[in-house]
Amino acid sequence: MLHTIQVSDGEGSMVKLLRDQIIIQVGDEIDGIVMIRTGMSDKTISCPAKYVAEVT
């Protein structure tokens, strides 16, 4: 993650994603949104792609 942000989990709760947190991108970017997973749960969360960077 490039910045700390809060995103909806799609079920009415907010999930805080921290700067420098490692997340897993699931699928391709569509309309500026990527689907991600954290290590905290099996839920898939939508996140703006502009806040995500590939780790090399």
CSV table of C-alpha atoms in Angstrom, one decimal:
chain,number,residue,atom,x,y,z
A,1,MET,CA,0.0,0.0,0.0
A,2,LEU,CA,1.3,3.4,-0.9
A,3,HIS,CA,-0.9,5.3,1.6
A,4,THR,CA,-3.1,4.5,4.7
A,5,ILE,CA,-6.7,4.3,3.6
A,6,GLN,CA,-10.0,2.9,4.7
A,7,VAL,CA,-12.2,1.0,2.3
A,8,SER,CA,-15.5,-0.8,2.6
A,9,ASP,CA,-15.5,-4.5,2.9
A,10,GLY,CA,-18.7,-4.7,0.9
A,11,GLU,CA,-20.6,-5.8,4.0
A,12,GLY,CA,-21.0,-2.4,5.7
A,13,SER,CA,-17.7,-2.5,7.6
A,14,MET,CA,-14.6,-0.4,7.0
A,15,VAL,CA,-11.2,-2.0,6.6
A,16,LYS,CA,-8.1,0.1,7.4
A,17,LEU,CA,-5.2,-0.6,5.0
A,18,LEU,CA,-1.9,0.7,6.2
A,19,ARG,CA,0.9,2.4,4.3
A,20,ASP,CA,3.6,-0.2,3.4
A,21,GLN,CA,1.2,-3.1,4.2
A,22,ILE,CA,1.6,-6.1,2.0
A,23,ILE,CA,-1.6,-7.1,0.3
A,24,ILE,CA,-2.4,-9.7,-2.4
A,25,GLN,CA,-4.0,-8.5,-5.6
A,26,VAL,CA,-6.7,-11.0,-6.9
A,27,GLY,CA,-7.4,-10.5,-10.6
A,28,ASP,CA,-6.8,-7.7,-13.0
A,29,GLU,CA,-7.4,-3.9,-12.6
A,30,ILE,CA,-10.8,-2.9,-13.9
A,31,ASP,CA,-11.8,0.7,-14.2
A,32,GLY,CA,-9.1,1.8,-11.7
A,33,ILE,CA,-10.2,-0.7,-9.0
A,34,VAL,CA,-8.3,-3.9,-8.0
A,35,MET,CA,-9.6,-6.7,-5.8
A,36,ILE,CA,-7.3,-7.5,-2.9
A,37,ARG,CA,-6.9,-9.7,0.1
A,38,THR,CA,-5.1,-9.1,3.3
A,39,GLY,CA,-3.6,-11.7,5.5
A,40,MET,CA,-6.3,-11.0,8.1
A,41,SER,CA,-9.2,-12.7,6.4
A,42,ASP,CA,-10.3,-14.6,3.3
A,43,LYS,CA,-12.5,-11.6,2.2
A,44,THR,CA,-11.9,-10.0,-1.1
A,45,ILE,CA,-12.0,-6.2,-0.9
A,46,SER,CA,-12.1,-3.6,-3.7
A,47,CYS,CA,-9.4,-1.0,-3.5
A,48,PRO,CA,-8.4,2.0,-5.8
A,49,ALA,CA,-5.4,0.8,-7.9
A,50,LYS,CA,-3.7,4.2,-7.4
A,51,TYR,CA,-2.9,3.2,-3.8
A,52,VAL,CA,-1.4,-0.1,-4.7
A,53,ALA,CA,2.2,-0.7,-5.9
A,54,GLU,CA,3.8,-3.9,-7.0
A,55,VAL,CA,6.6,-5.3,-4.8
A,56,THR,CA,9.6,-6.4,-6.8
